[in-house]
GROMACS .gro file of C-alpha atoms in nm:
model
  337
    1MET     CA    1  -1.497   1.199   1.740
    2THR     CA    2  -1.531   0.908   1.500
    3THR     CA    3  -1.597   0.572   1.663
    4HIS     CA    4  -1.302   0.337   1.621
    5SER     CA    5  -1.305  -0.031   1.708
    6GLY     CA    6  -0.955  -0.150   1.634
    7PRO     CA    7  -0.589  -0.096   1.715
    8ASP     CA    8  -0.445   0.254   1.719
    9HIS     CA    9  -0.185   0.157   1.459
   10LEU     CA   10  -0.177  -0.094   1.175
   11VAL     CA   11   0.137  -0.309   1.180
   12ILE     CA   12   0.155  -0.562   0.896
   13SER     CA   13   0.323  -0.844   1.089
   14GLU     CA   14   0.058  -0.841   1.363
   15HIS     CA   15  -0.216  -0.960   1.127
   16PRO     CA   16  -0.156  -1.305   0.974
   17MET     CA   17  -0.476  -1.279   0.770
   18LEU     CA   18  -0.296  -1.035   0.538
   19ARG     CA   19  -0.100  -1.337   0.415
   20ARG     CA   20  -0.422  -1.467   0.257
   21PHE     CA   21  -0.412  -1.218  -0.033
   22TRP     CA   22  -0.228  -1.225  -0.364
   23TYR     CA   23   0.060  -0.978  -0.403
   24ALA     CA   24   0.272  -0.885  -0.706
   25ALA     CA   25   0.622  -1.011  -0.628
   26CYS     CA   26   0.781  -0.880  -0.949
   27PHE     CA   27   0.727  -0.841  -1.321
   28SER     CA   28   0.724  -1.159  -1.529
   29VAL     CA   29   1.010  -1.035  -1.748
   30ASP     CA   30   1.235  -1.018  -1.440
   31VAL     CA   31   1.228  -1.397  -1.397
   32THR     CA   32   1.439  -1.530  -1.683
   33THR     CA   33   1.727  -1.778  -1.662
   34GLU     CA   34   1.837  -1.711  -1.303
   35PRO     CA   35   1.654  -1.739  -0.969
   36VAL     CA   36   1.518  -1.412  -0.828
   37ALA     CA   37   1.493  -1.311  -0.463
   38ARG     CA   38   1.196  -1.117  -0.328
   39THR     CA   39   1.053  -1.051   0.019
   40VAL     CA   40   0.675  -1.041   0.073
   41LEU     CA   41   0.526  -0.975   0.418
   42GLY     CA   42   0.866  -1.037   0.574
   43THR     CA   43   0.897  -1.378   0.406
   44LYS     CA   44   1.200  -1.432   0.183
   45LEU     CA   45   1.110  -1.603  -0.144
   46VAL     CA   46   1.292  -1.741  -0.446
   47LEU     CA   47   1.125  -1.725  -0.789
   48TRP     CA   48   1.249  -1.918  -1.092
   49ARG     CA   49   1.160  -2.076  -1.424
   50ALA     CA   50   1.273  -2.431  -1.488
   51ALA     CA   51   1.310  -2.329  -1.854
   52PRO     CA   52   1.257  -1.998  -2.039
   53ASN     CA   53   0.910  -2.097  -2.163
   54ARG     CA   54   0.791  -2.245  -1.834
   55SER     CA   55   0.568  -2.088  -1.571
   56VAL     CA   56   0.721  -1.931  -1.260
   57SER     CA   57   0.777  -2.141  -0.948
   58ALA     CA   58   0.804  -1.988  -0.601
   59ALA     CA   59   0.935  -2.125  -0.273
   60LEU     CA   60   1.078  -2.010   0.056
   61ASP     CA   61   1.430  -1.887  -0.010
   62LEU     CA   62   1.579  -2.148   0.219
   63CYS     CA   63   1.754  -2.476   0.146
   64ALA     CA   64   1.638  -2.756   0.376
   65HIS     CA   65   1.994  -2.887   0.396
   66ARG     CA   66   2.193  -2.600   0.553
   67ASP     CA   67   1.961  -2.298   0.524
   68ALA     CA   68   2.141  -2.141   0.227
   69PRO     CA   69   1.946  -1.885   0.021
   70LEU     CA   70   1.838  -2.060  -0.296
   71SER     CA   71   1.831  -1.729  -0.481
   72LYS     CA   72   2.212  -1.745  -0.485
   73GLY     CA   73   2.191  -2.060  -0.699
   74TRP     CA   74   2.124  -2.118  -1.068
   75ILE     CA   75   1.918  -2.322  -1.314
   76ALA     CA   76   2.068  -2.634  -1.474
   77ASN     CA   77   1.886  -2.907  -1.667
   78CYS     CA   78   1.552  -2.752  -1.567
   79HIS     CA   79   1.647  -2.780  -1.198
   80LEU     CA   80   1.702  -2.513  -0.934
   81VAL     CA   81   2.053  -2.571  -0.796
   82CYS     CA   82   2.167  -2.465  -0.449
   83ALA     CA   83   2.497  -2.276  -0.457
   84TYR     CA   84   2.612  -2.424  -0.123
   85HIS     CA   85   2.618  -2.801  -0.183
   86GLY     CA   86   2.465  -2.836  -0.529
   87TRP     CA   87   2.136  -3.001  -0.433
   88GLU     CA   88   1.875  -2.981  -0.712
   89TRP     CA   89   1.496  -2.947  -0.727
   90ASP     CA   90   1.240  -2.950  -1.006
   91ALA     CA   91   0.972  -2.687  -1.072
   92ALA     CA   92   0.744  -2.844  -0.809
   93GLY     CA   93   1.014  -2.833  -0.540
   94ARG     CA   94   1.085  -3.206  -0.543
   95THR     CA   95   1.444  -3.310  -0.468
   96LYS     CA   96   1.598  -3.452  -0.786
   97ARG     CA   97   1.968  -3.478  -0.713
   98ILE     CA   98   2.215  -3.473  -0.423
   99PRO     CA   99   2.550  -3.478  -0.602
  100GLN     CA  100   2.769  -3.609  -0.319
  101PHE     CA  101   2.586  -3.948  -0.318
  102PRO     CA  102   2.357  -3.937  -0.623
  103ASP     CA  103   2.235  -4.295  -0.587
  104SER     CA  104   2.133  -4.268  -0.220
  105PRO     CA  105   1.770  -4.211  -0.113
  106HIS     CA  106   1.676  -3.848  -0.066
  107PRO     CA  107   1.595  -3.729   0.288
  108THR     CA  108   1.222  -3.698   0.359
  109LYS     CA  109   1.248  -3.329   0.444
  110SER     CA  110   1.470  -3.232   0.153
  111GLY     CA  111   1.194  -3.086  -0.066
  112LEU     CA  112   1.127  -2.715  -0.094
  113THR     CA  113   0.848  -2.530   0.084
  114MET     CA  114   0.650  -2.409  -0.216
  115VAL     CA  115   0.441  -2.094  -0.238
  116ALA     CA  116   0.143  -2.047  -0.470
  117ALA     CA  117   0.236  -1.838  -0.775
  118GLN     CA  118   0.066  -1.731  -1.096
  119GLU     CA  119   0.122  -1.475  -1.369
  120ARG     CA  120  -0.127  -1.210  -1.469
  121TYR     CA  121  -0.103  -0.859  -1.621
  122GLY     CA  122   0.267  -0.920  -1.687
  123MET     CA  123   0.336  -0.969  -1.315
  124VAL     CA  124   0.418  -1.266  -1.093
  125TRP     CA  125   0.170  -1.295  -0.805
  126VAL     CA  126   0.221  -1.496  -0.488
  127CYS     CA  127  -0.002  -1.593  -0.195
  128LEU     CA  128   0.166  -1.708   0.125
  129ASP     CA  129  -0.141  -1.894   0.251
  130ASP     CA  130  -0.309  -2.204   0.110
  131ASP     CA  131  -0.653  -2.045   0.151
  132PRO     CA  132  -0.668  -1.707  -0.029
  133ILE     CA  133  -0.947  -1.475   0.076
  134ALA     CA  134  -0.992  -1.340  -0.277
  135ASP     CA  135  -0.855  -1.375  -0.629
  136ILE     CA  136  -0.609  -1.140  -0.799
  137PRO     CA  137  -0.797  -0.810  -0.854
  138PRO     CA  138  -0.952  -0.766  -1.198
  139VAL     CA  139  -0.817  -0.525  -1.459
  140PRO     CA  140  -1.079  -0.538  -1.738
  141GLU     CA  141  -0.887  -0.297  -1.962
  142TYR     CA  142  -0.583  -0.527  -1.983
  143GLY     CA  143  -0.593  -0.696  -2.323
  144ALA     CA  144  -0.923  -0.527  -2.417
  145PRO     CA  145  -0.965  -0.376  -2.766
  146GLY     CA  146  -0.867  -0.010  -2.784
  147TRP     CA  147  -0.629  -0.023  -2.488
  148ARG     CA  148  -0.251  -0.034  -2.500
  149VAL     CA  149  -0.025  -0.137  -2.212
  150VAL     CA  150   0.269   0.068  -2.090
  151PRO     CA  151   0.473  -0.151  -1.852
  152GLU     CA  152   0.657   0.043  -1.587
  153TYR     CA  153   0.880  -0.054  -1.296
  154GLU     CA  154   0.892  -0.196  -0.949
  155TYR     CA  155   0.929   0.114  -0.738
  156PRO     CA  156   1.075   0.050  -0.388
  157PHE     CA  157   0.954   0.260  -0.096
  158ALA     CA  158   1.092   0.280   0.258
  159CYS     CA  159   0.745   0.333   0.399
  160THR     CA  160   0.449   0.115   0.488
  161ALA     CA  161   0.212  -0.023   0.226
  162MET     CA  162  -0.064   0.172   0.401
  163HIS     CA  163   0.115   0.505   0.360
  164LEU     CA  164   0.170   0.440  -0.010
  165LEU     CA  165  -0.186   0.322  -0.082
  166GLU     CA  166  -0.342   0.612   0.107
  167ASN     CA  167  -0.115   0.858  -0.076
  168ASN     CA  168  -0.232   0.732  -0.414
  169PHE     CA  169  -0.594   0.802  -0.320
  170ASP     CA  170  -0.530   1.142  -0.162
  171PRO     CA  171  -0.622   1.425  -0.401
  172GLY     CA  172  -0.514   1.696  -0.159
  173HIS     CA  173  -0.141   1.636  -0.189
  174VAL     CA  174  -0.122   1.667  -0.568
  175ALA     CA  175  -0.091   2.047  -0.588
  176PHE     CA  176   0.197   2.053  -0.342
  177VAL     CA  177   0.398   1.728  -0.347
  178HIS     CA  178   0.378   1.716  -0.728
  179ARG     CA  179   0.439   2.083  -0.798
  180GLY     CA  180   0.741   1.983  -1.007
  181THR     CA  181   0.542   1.758  -1.241
  182PHE     CA  182   0.165   1.810  -1.265
  183GLY     CA  183   0.055   1.994  -0.951
  184ASN     CA  184   0.012   2.367  -0.894
  185PRO     CA  185   0.006   2.515  -0.541
  186ASP     CA  186  -0.188   2.811  -0.681
  187ARG     CA  187  -0.474   2.576  -0.777
  188PRO     CA  188  -0.524   2.352  -0.472
  189GLU     CA  189  -0.905   2.368  -0.461
  190LEU     CA  190  -1.096   2.042  -0.498
  191THR     CA  191  -1.450   1.926  -0.550
  192ASP     CA  192  -1.596   1.677  -0.304
  193THR     CA  193  -1.526   1.314  -0.379
  194GLU     CA  194  -1.795   1.049  -0.367
  195VAL     CA  195  -1.689   0.750  -0.158
  196THR     CA  196  -1.867   0.416  -0.126
  197ARG     CA  197  -1.781   0.084   0.039
  198GLU     CA  198  -1.794  -0.192  -0.220
  199PRO     CA  199  -1.768  -0.573  -0.191
  200TYR     CA  200  -1.404  -0.549  -0.304
  201GLY     CA  201  -1.313  -0.247  -0.091
  202ILE     CA  202  -1.356   0.125  -0.165
  203LYS     CA  203  -1.469   0.322  -0.472
  204THR     CA  204  -1.409   0.695  -0.500
  205SER     CA  205  -1.482   0.946  -0.775
  206GLY     CA  206  -1.398   1.313  -0.817
  207GLU     CA  207  -1.210   1.577  -1.012
  208VAL     CA  208  -0.857   1.706  -0.963
  209PRO     CA  209  -0.712   2.008  -1.149
  210VAL     CA  210  -0.361   1.939  -1.282
  211ASP     CA  211  -0.103   2.143  -1.468
  212ALA     CA  212   0.008   1.864  -1.700
  213ARG     CA  213  -0.039   1.506  -1.804
  214PRO     CA  214   0.233   1.255  -1.901
  215GLY     CA  215   0.465   1.399  -2.165
  216GLU     CA  216   0.257   1.715  -2.213
  217SER     CA  217   0.215   2.064  -2.071
  218GLY     CA  218  -0.095   2.271  -2.012
  219ALA     CA  219  -0.355   2.273  -1.737
  220THR     CA  220  -0.643   2.028  -1.750
  221VAL     CA  221  -0.874   1.836  -1.519
  222ARG     CA  222  -0.863   1.471  -1.423
  223THR     CA  223  -1.201   1.309  -1.374
  224THR     CA  224  -1.111   1.001  -1.174
  225VAL     CA  225  -1.288   0.684  -1.065
  226SER     CA  226  -1.059   0.497  -0.829
  227LYS     CA  227  -1.097   0.155  -0.671
  228VAL     CA  228  -0.915   0.004  -0.375
  229TYR     CA  229  -0.917  -0.375  -0.380
  230ALA     CA  230  -0.842  -0.473  -0.023
  231PRO     CA  231  -0.591  -0.464   0.111
  232PHE     CA  232  -0.342  -0.272  -0.108
  233PHE     CA  233  -0.433  -0.281  -0.477
  234GLY     CA  234  -0.532   0.033  -0.666
  235HIS     CA  235  -0.713   0.072  -0.999
  236ILE     CA  236  -0.725   0.441  -1.094
  237HIS     CA  237  -0.926   0.528  -1.407
  238ILE     CA  238  -0.872   0.884  -1.532
  239THR     CA  239  -1.069   1.054  -1.810
  240TYR     CA  240  -0.951   1.383  -1.960
  241PRO     CA  241  -1.171   1.647  -2.130
  242ASP     CA  242  -1.050   1.544  -2.476
  243GLY     CA  243  -1.171   1.188  -2.416
  244LEU     CA  244  -0.834   1.024  -2.344
  245ARG     CA  245  -0.868   0.747  -2.085
  246HIS     CA  246  -0.570   0.657  -1.871
  247VAL     CA  247  -0.566   0.373  -1.616
  248MET     CA  248  -0.299   0.329  -1.352
  249VAL     CA  249  -0.270  -0.020  -1.205
  250LYS     CA  250  -0.096   0.000  -0.868
  251ALA     CA  251  -0.004  -0.337  -0.720
  252ILE     CA  252   0.137  -0.248  -0.380
  253THR     CA  253   0.319  -0.528  -0.198
  254PRO     CA  254   0.419  -0.510   0.169
  255VAL     CA  255   0.784  -0.612   0.193
  256ASP     CA  256   0.783  -0.588   0.572
  257ASP     CA  257   0.649  -0.356   0.843
  258THR     CA  258   0.839  -0.053   0.714
  259HIS     CA  259   0.896  -0.117   0.342
  260CYS     CA  260   0.681  -0.184   0.036
  261SER     CA  261   0.707  -0.201  -0.341
  262LEU     CA  262   0.486  -0.074  -0.619
  263ALA     CA  263   0.456  -0.271  -0.943
  264GLN     CA  264   0.283  -0.034  -1.183
  265ILE     CA  265   0.146  -0.055  -1.534
  266VAL     CA  266  -0.044   0.206  -1.731
  267LEU     CA  267  -0.320   0.143  -1.985
  268ARG     CA  268  -0.431   0.410  -2.233
  269THR     CA  269  -0.674   0.457  -2.520
  270ASP     CA  270  -0.433   0.652  -2.740
  271ALA     CA  271  -0.151   0.515  -2.955
  272GLU     CA  272   0.228   0.513  -2.927
  273ALA     CA  273   0.240   0.777  -3.200
  274ASP     CA  274   0.016   1.005  -2.993
  275ARG     CA  275   0.225   0.980  -2.677
  276PRO     CA  276   0.537   0.759  -2.666
  277ALA     CA  277   0.558   0.513  -2.380
  278ALA     CA  278   0.900   0.655  -2.292
  279ASP     CA  279   0.740   0.993  -2.216
  280ILE     CA  280   0.478   0.833  -1.993
  281LEU     CA  281   0.739   0.630  -1.808
  282ALA     CA  282   0.971   0.928  -1.753
  283PHE     CA  283   0.680   1.131  -1.617
  284ASP     CA  284   0.571   0.858  -1.376
  285VAL     CA  285   0.926   0.799  -1.251
  286ALA     CA  286   0.946   1.169  -1.160
  287VAL     CA  287   0.605   1.150  -0.988
  288GLU     CA  288   0.703   0.842  -0.786
  289ASN     CA  289   1.025   1.011  -0.677
  290GLU     CA  290   0.826   1.308  -0.550
  291ASP     CA  291   0.599   1.078  -0.351
  292ARG     CA  292   0.896   0.878  -0.219
  293ASP     CA  293   1.069   1.189  -0.089
  294MET     CA  294   0.765   1.273   0.123
  295LEU     CA  295   0.646   0.925   0.224
  296GLU     CA  296   0.985   0.807   0.345
  297SER     CA  297   0.995   1.099   0.589
  298LEU     CA  298   0.668   1.000   0.761
  299PRO     CA  299   0.684   0.823   1.098
  300VAL     CA  300   0.584   0.462   1.150
  301PRO     CA  301   0.377   0.273   1.252
  302PHE     CA  302   0.078   0.374   1.041
  303PRO     CA  303  -0.193   0.562   1.240
  304LEU     CA  304  -0.525   0.380   1.207
  305ALA     CA  305  -0.733   0.541   1.482
  306PRO     CA  306  -0.889   0.871   1.365
  307HIS     CA  307  -0.793   1.059   1.682
  308LEU     CA  308  -0.423   1.026   1.599
  309ASN     CA  309  -0.449   1.276   1.310
  310ALA     CA  310  -0.646   1.584   1.217
  311HIS     CA  311  -0.887   1.531   0.928
  312ALA     CA  312  -1.050   1.778   0.690
  313ARG     CA  313  -1.311   1.772   0.416
  314ALA     CA  314  -1.055   1.661   0.155
  315ASP     CA  315  -0.978   1.345   0.356
  316ARG     CA  316  -1.291   1.145   0.276
  317ASN     CA  317  -1.096   0.890   0.076
  318SER     CA  318  -0.834   0.840   0.346
  319LEU     CA  319  -1.087   0.800   0.624
  320ALA     CA  320  -1.289   0.545   0.426
  321ILE     CA  321  -0.975   0.345   0.350
  322ARG     CA  322  -0.869   0.347   0.715
  323ARG     CA  323  -1.215   0.226   0.819
  324MET     CA  324  -1.190  -0.050   0.558
  325TRP     CA  325  -0.856  -0.165   0.700
  326THR     CA  326  -0.997  -0.156   1.052
  327ASP     CA  327  -1.292  -0.373   0.951
  328LEU     CA  328  -1.061  -0.610   0.765
  329ILE     CA  329  -0.809  -0.676   1.041
  330THR     CA  330  -1.079  -0.705   1.307
  331ALA     CA  331  -1.265  -0.963   1.092
  332ARG     CA  332  -1.585  -0.758   1.076
  333TRP     CA  333  -1.562  -0.759   0.696
  334LEU     CA  334  -1.396  -0.966   0.425
  335PRO     CA  335  -1.366  -0.852   0.062
  336ALA     CA  336  -1.512  -1.041  -0.232
  337TYR     CA  337  -1.372  -1.005  -0.584
   0.00000   0.00000   0.00000
């Protein structure tokens, strides 16, 4: 029996410290000329650009006047406009116009409740707390010579962020869940993974036999070095026998206690002529759909205590990640990156 000093289950809303991390709310290209609604950790947000070439602003999706969702509004004269009564705010959330009596003083509480936002890796990141525990996780391959970027999608999942993160670091499911894309139930055997606790979270390395890689057919082996940046960010670096390097960036955002989203990009050392981005995207959409079909059938809440599940030799990654989450939410450990 593994010693466990924490709750039996991990429920996002029970741990306010999870609000002190940066999460990918959406892709930058999704915030154009209209306000965008997103939910992060159960908090409804509105994202907008005051002008097409401006940085993204983020605020609670709630008008101080009559609680209308600001995401139903629009942008006019570089101002966010509420669709209910037409109040207007600038990019910093300051009240700029109340059309019914435009010359009257603005109420003290009429400004927006702003949320920290920044753009990196083609994504919009938000932090719901004024005191982030760590920065946005690093992706050294992004923009580096010899690497190309394949932007993908926001994939919605009706499962917890923990289920999705653990799944992405679980080599044992590949042969079976992904038998329609790159797994083979006749080749389920694995080599042991090496797992270490790092200042940022967890690092794992190992090999996984696969029947295909994006846009191709034919069995090969993935040699993978994967990193979990606490709490829910994955950097998965795959090297194939022919030297191709393929990185999956998995920015998992908890929407609420039972839903999450995955904003994913891929980085590769080949060229578009070698493997078109459309092939890679089509492959990954099929893979995510296979995962979704399984993950959305799992019960919630997420089991954190080891005694709630059976564990085998192939579960080293999962057990290390669960211990990391336990240490994080019980304040015995904080990440640094």
